[in-house]
Amino acid sequence: MKDLLFPHKFQPIGWCTFIPALVIGILIYFDTFSFLPNWGATAVNDIAIIGIAVGALFIVCSRERIEDEMTRAIRLSSLLNSIYVYVVLLIACTLFINGLNYFYFLTANTVLLPVIFVINFRLEMSRYNKISNDEEQN
Amino acid sequence: MKNRIKVERAEMDITQQQLADAVGVSRQTIVAIENNRFLPSTPLALKISRYFSKPVESIFILEDTD
């Protein structure tokens, strides 16, 4: 079964897209761009959402430096765990957040799953890398 | 499932990195397999066994709980 993964060089491109877009997205919540005209605010929103989504996609769907069956298994397991976390967050926020704040959550919800996936996958990979680094090279 | 990869490596006096390079995986994968944190696929188990020139059943031992 062939994997549809981007080449490894897309990973740094993903980080360079993801982090600035995430920062822009957070700044939007603090009305940092309220000085912009309507079309400008819309453009900033679009850049944030698309940047986070595309950046996250490049980060998790790019080959690792050494891509083998373990990284594929970690990627799949991270995706499953991310879905569980996403659904729990969705239910919790639906129950405990109301009014306009729930609308803000819904806008963040558009990119919540990719963000959780990135965090989950990179945490798992760094955990396995740490275990192998702690193990004596023998 | 247990495995004797560490023992076989010690007998052949090779490092985890050398074994990883020989079978085409990362060193992290070999570490994870040795520590029973990851089950190799059939092709990888066969490659490892072929590298050590031993039958796969002598490298990977099925336990009753499997």
CSV table of C-alpha atoms in Angstrom, one decimal:
chain,number,residue,atom,x,y,z
A,1,MET,CA,0.0,0.0,0.0
A,2,LYS,CA,1.6,3.3,-1.1
A,3,ASP,CA,1.7,6.1,1.3
A,4,LEU,CA,0.6,9.5,0.1
A,5,LEU,CA,3.1,11.6,2.1
A,6,PHE,CA,4.8,14.8,1.1
A,7,PRO,CA,8.6,14.8,0.8
A,8,HIS,CA,10.5,15.6,4.0
A,9,LYS,CA,11.4,19.2,2.9
A,10,PHE,CA,7.7,20.1,3.2
A,11,GLN,CA,8.0,19.8,7.0
A,12,PRO,CA,10.0,23.0,7.6
A,13,ILE,CA,7.7,24.7,5.1
A,14,GLY,CA,4.8,23.5,7.2
A,15,TRP,CA,6.3,24.9,10.5
A,16,CYS,CA,7.0,28.2,8.8
A,17,THR,CA,3.3,28.4,7.7
A,18,PHE,CA,1.7,26.9,10.8
A,19,ILE,CA,3.3,29.0,13.6
A,20,PRO,CA,2.8,32.5,12.0
A,21,ALA,CA,-0.8,31.5,11.0
A,22,LEU,CA,-1.5,30.3,14.6
A,23,VAL,CA,-0.1,33.5,16.0
A,24,ILE,CA,-2.3,35.6,13.6
A,25,GLY,CA,-5.3,33.4,14.6
A,26,ILE,CA,-4.7,34.1,18.3
A,27,LEU,CA,-4.2,37.8,17.7
A,28,ILE,CA,-7.5,37.9,15.8
A,29,TYR,CA,-9.3,37.0,19.1
A,30,PHE,CA,-7.8,40.0,20.8
A,31,ASP,CA,-9.1,42.3,18.0
A,32,THR,CA,-5.6,43.2,16.9
A,33,PHE,CA,-6.7,43.7,13.3
A,34,SER,CA,-9.8,45.7,14.0
A,35,PHE,CA,-8.2,48.7,12.3
A,36,LEU,CA,-8.3,46.9,9.0
A,37,PRO,CA,-11.2,47.5,6.5
A,38,ASN,CA,-13.8,44.7,6.1
A,39,TRP,CA,-12.0,43.0,3.2
A,40,GLY,CA,-8.7,43.2,5.1
A,41,ALA,CA,-10.1,41.6,8.2
A,42,THR,CA,-11.6,38.8,6.0
A,43,ALA,CA,-8.3,38.3,4.3
A,44,VAL,CA,-6.5,38.0,7.7
A,45,ASN,CA,-9.1,35.4,8.9
A,46,ASP,CA,-8.6,33.4,5.7
A,47,ILE,CA,-4.9,33.6,6.0
A,48,ALA,CA,-5.0,32.3,9.6
A,49,ILE,CA,-7.4,29.4,8.9
A,50,ILE,CA,-5.8,28.3,5.6
A,51,GLY,CA,-2.3,28.8,7.0
A,52,ILE,CA,-3.0,26.7,10.1
A,53,ALA,CA,-4.7,23.9,8.1
A,54,VAL,CA,-2.0,23.8,5.3
A,55,GLY,CA,0.8,24.1,7.8
A,56,ALA,CA,-0.5,21.3,10.0
A,57,LEU,CA,-1.0,19.1,6.9
A,58,PHE,CA,2.6,19.6,5.8
A,59,ILE,CA,3.9,19.0,9.3
A,60,VAL,CA,2.2,15.7,9.9
A,61,CYS,CA,1.8,14.4,6.4
A,62,SER,CA,5.4,14.8,5.4
A,63,ARG,CA,7.9,12.0,5.5
A,64,GLU,CA,10.2,11.9,8.5
A,65,ARG,CA,13.9,12.0,7.8
A,66,ILE,CA,13.8,8.2,8.1
A,67,GLU,CA,10.3,7.1,7.3
A,68,ASP,CA,9.6,3.5,8.3
A,69,GLU,CA,6.7,1.4,9.6
A,70,MET,CA,7.0,2.7,13.1
A,71,THR,CA,6.6,6.3,12.1
A,72,ARG,CA,3.6,5.3,10.0
A,73,ALA,CA,2.1,3.4,13.0
A,74,ILE,CA,2.8,6.5,15.3
A,75,ARG,CA,1.1,8.8,12.7
A,76,LEU,CA,-2.0,6.6,12.6
A,77,SER,CA,-2.2,6.1,16.3
A,78,SER,CA,-1.8,9.9,16.9
A,79,LEU,CA,-4.6,10.6,14.4
A,80,LEU,CA,-6.9,8.2,16.3
A,81,ASN,CA,-6.0,9.8,19.7
A,82,SER,CA,-6.5,13.3,18.2
A,83,ILE,CA,-10.0,12.4,17.1
A,84,TYR,CA,-10.8,11.2,20.7
A,85,VAL,CA,-9.4,14.4,22.2
A,86,TYR,CA,-11.2,16.6,19.6
A,87,VAL,CA,-14.6,15.0,20.3
A,88,VAL,CA,-14.1,15.3,24.1
A,89,LEU,CA,-13.2,19.0,23.7
A,90,LEU,CA,-16.1,19.5,21.4
A,91,ILE,CA,-18.6,18.0,23.8
A,92,ALA,CA,-17.1,19.9,26.8
A,93,CYS,CA,-17.1,23.2,25.1
A,94,THR,CA,-20.6,22.7,23.8
A,95,LEU,CA,-21.8,22.0,27.3
A,96,PHE,CA,-19.9,24.7,29.2
A,97,ILE,CA,-19.5,27.6,26.7
A,98,ASN,CA,-22.5,29.7,25.7
A,99,GLY,CA,-23.4,32.8,23.7
A,100,LEU,CA,-20.9,34.7,21.7
A,101,ASN,CA,-18.0,32.7,23.2
A,102,TYR,CA,-19.3,29.6,21.7
A,103,PHE,CA,-19.2,31.3,18.3
A,104,TYR,CA,-15.5,32.1,18.9
A,105,PHE,CA,-15.0,28.4,19.8
A,106,LEU,CA,-16.7,27.4,16.6
A,107,THR,CA,-14.4,29.5,14.5
A,108,ALA,CA,-11.4,27.9,16.3
A,109,ASN,CA,-13.1,24.5,15.8
A,110,THR,CA,-12.5,24.8,12.0
A,111,VAL,CA,-8.8,24.0,12.6
A,112,LEU,CA,-8.9,22.4,16.0
A,113,LEU,CA,-8.4,18.8,14.8
A,114,PRO,CA,-5.2,19.6,12.7
A,115,VAL,CA,-3.8,21.5,15.6
A,116,ILE,CA,-4.4,18.6,18.0
A,117,PHE,CA,-3.0,16.2,15.5
A,118,VAL,CA,0.2,18.2,15.1
A,119,ILE,CA,0.7,18.4,18.9
A,120,ASN,CA,-0.1,14.7,19.4
A,121,PHE,CA,2.1,13.4,16.6
A,122,ARG,CA,5.1,15.6,17.5
A,123,LEU,CA,4.8,14.6,21.2
A,124,GLU,CA,4.7,10.9,20.3
A,125,MET,CA,7.7,11.2,18.0
A,126,SER,CA,9.7,13.2,20.5
A,127,ARG,CA,8.8,10.6,23.2
A,128,TYR,CA,10.1,7.7,21.0
A,129,ASN,CA,13.2,9.7,20.1
A,130,LYS,CA,13.9,10.5,23.8
A,131,ILE,CA,13.6,6.8,24.7
A,132,SER,CA,16.0,5.8,22.0
A,133,ASN,CA,18.5,8.6,23.0
A,134,ASP,CA,18.3,7.6,26.6
A,135,GLU,CA,19.0,4.0,25.6
A,136,GLU,CA,22.8,3.4,25.5
A,137,GLN,CA,24.1,3.3,22.0
A,138,ASN,CA,25.2,-0.3,22.0
B,1,MET,CA,5.9,-11.3,21.9
B,2,LYS,CA,9.5,-11.5,23.0
B,3,ASN,CA,12.5,-11.2,20.8
B,4,ARG,CA,16.2,-12.0,21.0
B,5,ILE,CA,17.5,-9.1,18.9
B,6,LYS,CA,19.7,-7.7,21.6
B,7,VAL,CA,21.3,-11.1,22.2
B,8,GLU,CA,21.8,-11.7,18.5
B,9,ARG,CA,23.4,-8.3,18.1
B,10,ALA,CA,25.7,-9.0,20.9
B,11,GLU,CA,26.8,-12.3,19.4
B,12,MET,CA,27.4,-10.5,16.1
B,13,ASP,CA,28.9,-7.5,17.8
B,14,ILE,CA,26.9,-4.9,15.9
B,15,THR,CA,25.2,-1.8,17.0
B,16,GLN,CA,21.6,-0.8,16.8
B,17,GLN,CA,22.4,1.7,14.1
B,18,GLN,CA,24.2,-0.9,12.0
B,19,LEU,CA,21.2,-3.3,12.3
B,20,ALA,CA,18.8,-0.4,11.5
B,21,ASP,CA,20.8,0.5,8.4
B,22,ALA,CA,21.0,-3.1,7.3
B,23,VAL,CA,17.2,-3.6,7.4
B,24,GLY,CA,16.2,-0.1,6.3
B,25,VAL,CA,14.6,1.3,9.4
B,26,SER,CA,15.6,4.0,12.0
B,27,ARG,CA,17.5,3.2,15.1
B,28,GLN,CA,14.5,4.3,17.1
B,29,THR,CA,12.5,1.4,15.5
B,30,ILE,CA,15.2,-1.1,16.5
B,31,VAL,CA,15.2,0.3,20.1
B,32,ALA,CA,11.4,0.1,20.2
B,33,ILE,CA,11.4,-3.5,18.9
B,34,GLU,CA,14.0,-4.6,21.4
B,35,ASN,CA,12.1,-3.0,24.3
B,36,ASN,CA,8.8,-4.6,23.1
B,37,ARG,CA,7.3,-1.2,22.5
B,38,PHE,CA,6.6,-1.9,18.8
B,39,LEU,CA,5.8,-5.1,16.9
B,40,PRO,CA,7.6,-5.3,13.6
B,41,SER,CA,5.6,-6.2,10.4
B,42,THR,CA,6.1,-9.6,8.8
B,43,PRO,CA,8.5,-8.2,6.1
B,44,LEU,CA,10.6,-6.4,8.8
B,45,ALA,CA,10.7,-9.5,11.0
B,46,LEU,CA,11.9,-11.6,8.1
B,47,LYS,CA,14.5,-9.1,7.1
B,48,ILE,CA,15.9,-9.0,10.6
B,49,SER,CA,15.9,-12.8,10.8
B,50,ARG,CA,17.6,-13.1,7.4
B,51,TYR,CA,20.3,-10.6,8.5
B,52,PHE,CA,21.1,-12.8,11.5
B,53,SER,CA,20.8,-15.9,9.3
B,54,LYS,CA,18.4,-17.5,11.7
B,55,PRO,CA,14.8,-18.7,11.4
B,56,VAL,CA,12.3,-16.0,12.3
B,57,GLU,CA,10.9,-18.2,15.2
B,58,SER,CA,14.3,-18.2,16.9
B,59,ILE,CA,14.4,-14.4,16.9
B,60,PHE,CA,10.8,-13.6,17.7
B,61,ILE,CA,9.1,-15.8,20.3
B,62,LEU,CA,5.3,-15.9,20.6
B,63,GLU,CA,4.0,-15.8,24.1
B,64,ASP,CA,0.9,-17.5,25.5
B,65,THR,CA,-0.8,-14.0,26.0
B,66,ASP,CA,-0.4,-13.1,22.3
